[in-house]
Short mmCIF file of C-alpha atoms in Angstrom, two decimals:
data_model
loop_
_atom_site.label_atom_id
_atom_site.label_comp_id
_atom_site.label_asym_id
_atom_site.label_seq_id
_atom_site.Cartn_x
_atom_site.Cartn_y
_atom_site.Cartn_z
CA MET S 22 -0.88 31.16 37.55
CA GLN S 23 1.93 33.76 37.51
CA ASP S 24 3.55 32.03 40.50
CA GLN S 25 3.44 28.71 38.65
CA LEU S 26 5.07 30.26 35.58
CA GLU S 27 7.86 31.61 37.74
CA VAL S 28 8.39 28.18 39.29
CA ILE S 29 8.54 26.59 35.82
CA LYS S 30 11.09 29.18 34.68
CA GLU S 31 13.25 28.40 37.68
CA LYS S 32 12.92 24.68 37.01
CA ILE S 33 14.01 25.15 33.40
CA LYS S 34 17.05 27.12 34.53
CA SER S 35 17.99 24.47 37.05
CA TYR S 36 17.38 21.51 34.75
CA GLY S 37 19.10 22.83 31.64
CA LEU S 38 18.21 21.74 28.11
CA ASN S 39 19.78 18.32 27.59
CA ARG S 40 17.51 15.35 26.93
CA GLU S 41 17.80 13.69 30.33
CA ASN S 42 16.99 16.94 32.11
CA MET S 43 14.04 17.55 29.78
CA ARG S 44 12.60 14.18 30.86
CA ASP S 45 12.90 15.25 34.51
CA LEU S 46 11.25 18.57 33.73
CA LYS S 47 8.37 16.89 31.93
CA LYS S 48 7.96 14.47 34.83
CA TRP S 49 7.69 17.34 37.33
CA ILE S 50 5.21 19.30 35.16
CA LEU S 51 2.97 16.33 34.42
CA ASN S 52 2.93 15.10 38.01
CA ASP S 53 1.99 18.61 39.13
CA LEU S 54 -0.73 18.74 36.46
CA MET S 55 -2.23 15.43 37.65
CA ASN S 56 -2.30 16.63 41.24
CA GLU S 57 -4.27 19.70 40.16
CA GLU S 58 -6.65 17.48 38.20
CA ALA S 59 -7.11 15.30 41.29
CA GLU S 60 -8.00 18.32 43.42
CA GLU S 61 -10.59 19.45 40.86
CA GLN S 62 -12.16 16.01 40.61
CA ILE S 63 -12.64 15.49 44.36
CA ASN S 64 -13.30 19.19 44.96
CA ALA S 65 -10.67 19.42 47.69
CA SER S 66 -6.98 20.15 47.89
CA ARG S 67 -4.61 17.85 49.75
CA TYR S 68 -5.50 17.43 53.49
CA GLU S 69 -8.37 19.92 53.10
CA ARG S 70 -11.49 19.27 55.17
CA ASN S 71 -14.78 20.40 53.64
CA SER S 72 -18.33 19.11 53.33
CA ASN S 73 -18.35 19.30 49.51
CA ARG S 74 -15.47 16.96 48.81
CA LYS S 75 -16.41 13.98 46.57
CA ASP S 76 -13.74 11.44 47.48
CA TYR S 77 -10.48 10.91 49.35
CA ARG S 78 -6.92 10.39 48.18
CA ASN S 79 -5.49 6.87 48.25
CA GLY S 80 -1.82 7.25 47.35
CA TYR S 81 -0.26 6.95 43.91
CA LYS S 82 0.25 4.37 41.20
CA GLN S 83 3.28 4.51 38.92
CA ARG S 84 2.57 4.71 35.21
CA SER S 85 5.07 4.93 32.36
CA LEU S 86 4.67 7.48 29.59
CA LEU S 87 6.38 7.57 26.20
CA THR S 88 7.49 11.05 25.22
CA THR S 89 9.63 12.49 22.45
CA ASP S 90 12.48 12.65 24.98
CA GLY S 91 12.09 9.02 26.03
CA LYS S 92 10.13 7.13 28.69
CA ILE S 93 9.32 8.72 32.04
CA ILE S 94 7.67 7.24 35.15
CA LEU S 95 4.81 9.32 36.55
CA ASP S 96 2.93 9.19 39.86
CA LYS S 97 -0.74 8.85 39.02
CA PRO S 98 -3.07 9.83 41.93
CA GLN S 99 -5.55 7.22 43.20
CA PHE S 100 -8.93 7.69 44.93
CA ARG S 101 -10.66 5.46 47.47
CA GLU S 102 -14.10 5.17 45.80
CA THR S 103 -13.90 6.54 42.28
CA SER S 104 -11.51 6.46 39.34
CA PHE S 105 -9.06 9.22 38.58
CA HIS S 106 -9.19 10.59 35.02
CA THR S 107 -6.38 12.59 33.46
CA ALA S 108 -5.69 14.30 30.16
CA VAL S 109 -2.04 13.29 30.54
CA PHE S 110 -2.79 9.69 29.63
CA ASP S 111 -5.15 10.73 26.88
CA ASN S 112 -2.02 12.28 25.45
CA TYR S 113 -0.25 9.01 26.18
CA SER S 114 -2.38 7.42 23.50
CA ARG S 115 -1.30 10.07 21.04
CA VAL S 116 2.36 9.58 21.88
CA GLU S 117 1.92 5.84 21.55
CA ARG S 118 0.35 6.30 18.12
CA ALA S 119 3.31 8.46 17.11
CA VAL S 120 5.67 5.64 18.05
CA GLU S 121 3.44 3.20 16.17
CA SER S 122 3.58 5.49 13.17
CA ILE S 123 7.39 5.54 13.28
CA ILE S 124 7.53 1.74 13.38
CA LEU S 125 5.02 1.24 10.60
CA GLU S 126 6.39 3.99 8.37
CA SER S 127 9.89 2.54 8.75
CA TYR S 128 8.60 -0.89 7.77
CA LEU S 129 6.56 0.41 4.83
CA SER S 130 9.52 2.43 3.59
CA GLY S 131 11.42 -0.81 3.10
CA VAL S 132 13.36 -0.88 6.36
CA SER S 133 13.93 -4.48 7.40
CA THR S 134 12.31 -5.72 10.61
CA ARG S 135 15.79 -6.04 12.12
CA ASN S 136 16.44 -2.35 11.56
CA VAL S 137 13.05 -1.12 12.75
CA ASN S 138 14.21 -1.51 16.35
CA LYS S 139 17.29 0.59 15.60
CA VAL S 140 15.04 3.39 14.36
CA VAL S 141 12.93 3.21 17.52
CA LYS S 142 15.95 2.99 19.83
CA SER S 143 17.29 6.19 18.30
CA LEU S 144 14.30 7.86 20.00
CA ASP S 145 15.32 6.35 23.33
CA VAL S 146 12.10 4.33 23.39
CA GLN S 147 12.06 0.61 24.13
CA VAL S 148 9.41 -1.60 22.50
CA SER S 149 8.99 -5.33 22.90
CA PRO S 150 8.85 -7.80 19.99
CA SER S 151 5.25 -8.62 21.00
CA TYR S 152 4.36 -4.92 20.71
CA VAL S 153 5.76 -4.76 17.15
CA SER S 154 3.97 -8.03 16.35
CA SER S 155 0.67 -6.58 17.54
CA LEU S 156 1.16 -3.56 15.28
CA TYR S 157 1.78 -5.82 12.32
CA SER S 158 -1.33 -7.84 13.16
CA ARG S 159 -3.40 -4.67 13.06
CA LEU S 160 -1.77 -3.75 9.77
CA ASP S 161 -2.64 -7.22 8.45
CA LYS S 162 -6.27 -6.59 9.31
CA THR S 163 -6.27 -3.24 7.48
CA VAL S 164 -4.63 -4.74 4.38
CA ASN S 165 -7.00 -7.72 4.36
CA GLU S 166 -10.01 -5.44 4.62
CA PHE S 167 -8.73 -3.51 1.62
CA LEU S 168 -8.02 -6.61 -0.48
CA GLU S 169 -11.22 -8.40 0.55
CA ARG S 170 -13.60 -5.45 0.18
CA LYS S 171 -16.74 -5.81 -1.91
CA ILE S 172 -16.29 -4.68 -5.50
CA ASP S 173 -19.16 -2.33 -6.36
CA GLY S 174 -19.90 -0.78 -9.72
CA VAL S 175 -18.99 -1.61 -13.29
CA TYR S 176 -15.41 -2.19 -14.45
CA LYS S 177 -15.28 -2.60 -18.22
CA PHE S 178 -11.48 -2.72 -18.34
CA ILE S 179 -9.08 -4.53 -16.03
CA TYR S 180 -5.28 -4.75 -16.10
CA ILE S 181 -3.73 -7.99 -14.90
CA ASP S 182 -0.14 -8.90 -14.03
CA GLY S 183 2.01 -10.82 -11.60
CA THR S 184 5.18 -9.65 -9.90
CA TYR S 185 7.63 -11.88 -8.06
CA LEU S 186 9.02 -11.57 -4.53
CA LYS S 187 11.42 -13.88 -2.70
CA ILE S 188 9.55 -15.62 0.15
CA ARG S 189 10.58 -18.37 2.57
CA ASN S 190 8.60 -21.56 2.08
CA ASN S 191 9.23 -24.79 3.99
CA GLY S 192 12.67 -23.67 5.10
CA ARG S 193 13.91 -22.42 1.74
CA TYR S 194 13.50 -19.21 -0.20
CA ARG S 195 11.76 -19.18 -3.55
CA ASN S 196 10.21 -16.66 -5.92
CA LYS S 197 6.43 -16.46 -5.58
CA ALA S 198 4.01 -14.41 -7.67
CA ILE S 199 1.73 -11.67 -6.40
CA TYR S 200 -1.24 -11.49 -8.78
CA ILE S 201 -2.63 -7.95 -9.07
CA CYS S 202 -5.76 -6.56 -10.73
CA VAL S 203 -6.29 -2.87 -11.51
CA GLY S 204 -9.69 -1.83 -12.84
CA ILE S 205 -11.10 1.30 -14.47
CA ASN S 206 -14.33 2.33 -12.76
CA SER S 207 -17.34 3.90 -14.44
CA ASP S 208 -15.95 7.40 -13.78
CA GLY S 209 -12.66 6.60 -15.51
CA TYR S 210 -10.48 6.34 -12.38
CA ARG S 211 -8.13 3.45 -11.64
CA GLU S 212 -8.66 1.20 -8.64
CA ILE S 213 -6.64 -1.72 -7.31
CA LEU S 214 -9.30 -4.42 -7.06
CA GLY S 215 -7.35 -7.30 -5.58
CA ALA S 216 -4.05 -9.11 -5.01
CA ARG S 217 -3.12 -12.67 -4.06
CA ILE S 218 0.08 -14.69 -3.67
CA TYR S 219 0.47 -17.90 -5.70
CA ASP S 220 3.36 -20.27 -6.33
CA SER S 221 3.58 -19.44 -10.04
CA GLU S 222 1.54 -18.17 -12.98
CA THR S 223 -0.61 -21.03 -14.27
CA GLU S 224 -4.01 -21.07 -15.93
CA ILE S 225 -5.64 -22.76 -12.92
CA GLN S 226 -4.20 -20.26 -10.45
CA TRP S 227 -5.26 -17.31 -12.58
CA GLU S 228 -8.76 -18.79 -12.77
CA LEU S 229 -8.80 -19.02 -8.96
CA PHE S 230 -7.78 -15.36 -8.77
CA PHE S 231 -10.48 -14.34 -11.24
CA ASP S 232 -13.08 -16.40 -9.35
CA ASP S 233 -12.20 -14.54 -6.16
CA LEU S 234 -12.66 -11.19 -7.93
CA LYS S 235 -16.02 -12.27 -9.32
CA ASN S 236 -17.19 -13.59 -5.95
CA ARG S 237 -16.44 -10.15 -4.49
CA GLY S 238 -18.58 -8.45 -7.14
CA LEU S 239 -16.48 -7.94 -10.28
CA ASN S 240 -18.73 -8.11 -13.33
CA SER S 241 -19.35 -6.56 -16.75
CA VAL S 242 -15.70 -6.93 -17.78
CA GLU S 243 -15.35 -6.21 -21.49
CA MET S 244 -11.59 -6.28 -21.95
CA VAL S 245 -8.59 -7.64 -20.03
CA ILE S 246 -5.18 -6.04 -20.75
CA SER S 247 -2.03 -7.97 -19.84
CA ASP S 248 1.30 -9.28 -21.06
CA GLY S 249 1.45 -12.44 -23.17
CA ASN S 250 1.36 -14.90 -20.26
CA LYS S 251 -0.37 -18.05 -21.51
CA GLY S 252 -1.98 -18.73 -18.14
CA ILE S 253 -3.69 -15.33 -18.15
CA ARG S 254 -4.74 -15.73 -21.78
CA GLU S 255 -6.47 -19.07 -21.23
CA ALA S 256 -7.96 -18.09 -17.87
CA VAL S 257 -9.59 -14.99 -19.38
CA LYS S 258 -11.44 -17.21 -21.88
CA GLN S 259 -12.80 -19.40 -19.09
CA SER S 260 -13.51 -16.74 -16.47
CA PHE S 261 -14.85 -13.84 -18.54
CA PRO S 262 -16.96 -15.24 -21.41
CA GLY S 263 -17.67 -12.51 -23.94
CA ALA S 264 -14.72 -10.38 -22.81
CA SER S 265 -11.75 -9.81 -25.10
CA TRP S 266 -8.08 -10.11 -24.20
CA GLN S 267 -5.76 -7.28 -25.28
CA TYR S 268 -2.11 -8.23 -25.67
CA CYS S 269 -0.06 -5.30 -24.30
CA HIS S 270 1.76 -3.78 -27.27
CA VAL S 271 4.89 -3.05 -25.24
CA HIS S 272 5.23 -6.71 -24.24
CA PHE S 273 4.38 -7.87 -27.75
CA MET S 274 7.17 -5.74 -29.24
CA ARG S 275 9.64 -6.98 -26.61
CA ASN S 276 8.87 -10.57 -27.57
CA LEU S 277 9.05 -9.69 -31.26
CA ARG S 278 12.51 -8.17 -30.83
CA LYS S 279 13.80 -11.43 -29.40
CA LEU S 280 13.25 -13.03 -32.84
CA MET S 281 15.53 -10.66 -34.74
CA GLY S 282 18.87 -8.92 -34.53
CA LYS S 283 19.50 -5.41 -33.28
CA GLN S 284 20.01 -3.93 -36.75
CA GLN S 285 16.98 -5.74 -38.13
CA TRP S 286 14.87 -4.22 -35.38
CA LYS S 287 16.15 -0.74 -36.22
CA ASP S 288 15.09 -1.21 -39.82
CA ILE S 289 11.64 -2.53 -39.00
CA SER S 290 10.61 -0.95 -35.66
CA LEU S 291 8.89 2.14 -37.07
CA LEU S 292 6.76 0.05 -39.42
CA VAL S 293 5.88 -2.32 -36.54
CA LYS S 294 4.58 0.60 -34.47
CA ARG S 295 2.55 1.91 -37.41
CA ALA S 296 1.07 -1.54 -38.01
CA LEU S 297 0.01 -1.81 -34.38
CA ASP S 298 -1.70 1.57 -34.72
CA ASN S 299 -3.43 0.60 -37.96
CA PRO S 300 -4.11 -3.03 -38.99
CA ASP S 301 -4.40 -1.93 -42.65
CA ILE S 302 -0.61 -1.54 -42.69
CA LEU S 303 -0.03 -5.07 -41.34
CA PRO S 304 0.16 -6.79 -44.80
CA VAL S 305 2.92 -4.38 -45.84
CA LEU S 306 4.83 -5.13 -42.65
CA GLN S 307 4.47 -8.90 -43.02
CA ASP S 308 5.73 -8.80 -46.61
CA LYS S 309 8.79 -6.89 -45.47
CA LEU S 310 9.37 -9.33 -42.61
CA VAL S 311 9.27 -12.29 -45.04
CA ASP S 312 11.63 -10.49 -47.44
CA LYS S 313 14.11 -10.09 -44.58
CA GLY S 314 13.85 -13.77 -43.70
CA LEU S 315 11.89 -13.03 -40.51
CA ASP S 316 9.12 -15.55 -41.13
CA LYS S 317 8.71 -16.27 -37.40
CA CYS S 318 7.97 -12.60 -36.80
CA SER S 319 5.35 -12.58 -39.52
CA THR S 320 3.79 -15.73 -38.03
CA MET S 321 3.71 -14.08 -34.60
CA PHE S 322 1.41 -11.38 -35.99
CA ASP S 323 -0.88 -14.06 -37.46
CA ARG S 324 -0.93 -15.93 -34.16
CA TYR S 325 -1.93 -12.93 -32.04
CA TYR S 326 -3.87 -10.88 -34.58
CA ASP S 327 -7.16 -11.36 -32.71
CA SER S 328 -5.58 -9.97 -29.53
CA LEU S 329 -3.67 -6.97 -30.85
CA TYR S 330 -6.49 -4.69 -32.03
CA ASN S 331 -9.32 -5.21 -29.53
CA TYR S 332 -8.65 -1.76 -28.06
CA ARG S 333 -9.84 -0.19 -31.33
CA SER S 334 -13.40 -1.35 -30.77
CA PHE S 335 -13.91 1.26 -28.04
CA ASN S 336 -14.82 4.86 -28.75
CA THR S 337 -12.43 7.15 -26.89
CA ASN S 338 -9.74 9.74 -27.56
CA ILE S 339 -6.19 8.99 -28.70
CA GLN S 340 -4.80 9.03 -25.17
CA GLY S 341 -7.53 6.63 -24.04
CA LEU S 342 -6.76 4.22 -26.91
CA ARG S 343 -3.07 4.28 -26.00
CA ARG S 344 -3.88 3.43 -22.40
CA LEU S 345 -6.16 0.57 -23.44
CA ARG S 346 -3.50 -1.15 -25.52
CA VAL S 347 -0.67 -1.21 -22.97
CA SER S 348 -0.39 -2.40 -19.36
CA ASN S 349 1.90 0.46 -18.30
CA THR S 350 -0.23 1.35 -15.28
CA ILE S 351 0.22 -2.03 -13.63
CA GLU S 352 3.86 -2.22 -14.69
CA ARG S 353 4.55 1.02 -12.82
CA LEU S 354 2.71 -0.39 -9.81
CA ASN S 355 4.89 -3.51 -9.90
CA ALA S 356 8.02 -1.38 -10.22
CA GLU S 357 7.06 0.60 -7.09
CA ILE S 358 6.48 -2.60 -5.12
CA LYS S 359 9.89 -3.88 -6.26
CA ARG S 360 11.59 -0.60 -5.35
CA ARG S 361 10.13 -0.46 -1.85
CA THR S 362 10.78 -4.12 -1.07
CA LYS S 363 14.34 -4.16 -2.42
CA LYS S 364 15.94 -3.37 0.96
CA ILE S 365 14.11 -6.24 2.61
CA GLY S 366 15.39 -8.76 0.07
CA ALA S 367 13.45 -11.82 1.22
CA PHE S 368 10.29 -12.25 3.28
CA PRO S 369 9.86 -14.84 6.04
CA SER S 370 6.29 -15.70 5.00
CA ASP S 371 3.46 -15.00 2.56
CA ASP S 372 1.75 -12.89 5.23
CA SER S 373 4.73 -10.58 5.69
CA ALA S 374 5.10 -10.14 1.91
CA MET S 375 1.41 -9.33 1.47
CA ARG S 376 1.47 -7.02 4.49
CA LEU S 377 4.05 -4.78 2.86
CA ALA S 378 2.90 -5.14 -0.77
CA GLY S 379 -0.71 -4.61 0.26
CA SER S 380 0.17 -1.48 2.24
CA ILE S 381 2.00 -0.08 -0.78
CA MET S 382 -1.02 -0.84 -2.94
CA MET S 383 -3.31 0.95 -0.49
CA ASP S 384 -1.15 4.09 -0.76
CA ILE S 385 -1.09 3.93 -4.55
CA ASN S 386 -4.83 3.23 -4.73
CA GLU S 387 -5.47 6.42 -2.78
CA GLU S 388 -3.47 8.31 -5.41
CA TYR S 389 -5.49 6.59 -8.15
CA VAL S 390 -8.94 7.49 -6.83
CA THR S 391 -8.02 11.06 -5.89
CA GLY S 392 -5.89 11.82 -8.96
CA ARG S 393 -6.77 12.44 -12.58
CA LYS S 394 -9.10 10.32 -14.65
CA TYR S 395 -7.24 7.62 -16.51
CA ILE S 396 -9.76 7.11 -19.33
CA ASN S 397 -12.69 9.24 -20.47
CA MET S 398 -15.48 6.73 -19.89
CA GLU S 399 -18.18 9.19 -20.99
CA GLU S 400 -17.04 8.84 -24.60
CA ILE S 401 -16.99 5.06 -24.35
CA ASN S 402 -20.45 4.98 -22.75
CA ARG S 403 -21.86 7.09 -25.60
CA GLU S 404 -20.80 4.48 -28.14
#
């Protein structure tokens, strides 16, 4: 062993420390290691004659190996009757997975497919387009398994929204909607329950999305929280009989602001927030709106009254009530998807868009289920 260490030291001195020489050094060490493994496996050193040997040498076969210093070509020993096994190419799998990780992490970080190769080439490693394609196919399978998994347990509250990505369709690029559902499980943790791509946000398409969720096991929904999209509103009535729809207060106030001037909103905003906290204050607010000539705003409260205070029917703490009346959790999810897809700009297909968006959702879902409780469901269940 000491003699081998001395040889290695001499090799290092002769090779130097640049990258090309490091590849040569690794090649020498690994070839030498495989020859030792071969001797152990056949129980005989090269040209040795003994009655206990298990097989005979049969030349070498070249095999490439990806390393952190680039690709090297090794001489893998061959036997006449049996197969040669080496730890070197067990490590090959690990190196290959490291390269896979670099490719996938680059893609999931928002690096365009065109630039993924540049990242890999910086490591002095060449990969074929078919190799990258096979990685993406495996990623597709993982994402599909996540989005198609069976929904177990009870989810009283679900948050619904759609976010738009630019996707090529029939030779032209258009904005398509990714429908997303986030549920609160019986322990109070958030979970991303499903996502699908549709052409737009219509009642029929939302019903199809809800049907898919129900077919996978979603049941016992008591309240759906979303923005004021009409398609969602009508689909909830058809798909979840007995469940209530909660109009997100943030979105309601945004739409209310569009009906008045900036100064008018300053004068009335505090009272609007108080009225959304307590429906007893609503008559006072509506009188003030009419006095200011904001009849449309007053009518908007009448129109959505049955959807603004459903959150109050559940017994939970103040923080829980706040989280039940706004769709902030899914808005932040949408914002993260937008941020991480911004560099890509446009996707060549629905599959490529869902591959990346779904992978992002898987990461965020892991944070959801391992993070803090979102709502104290114990209080609600004691109601």
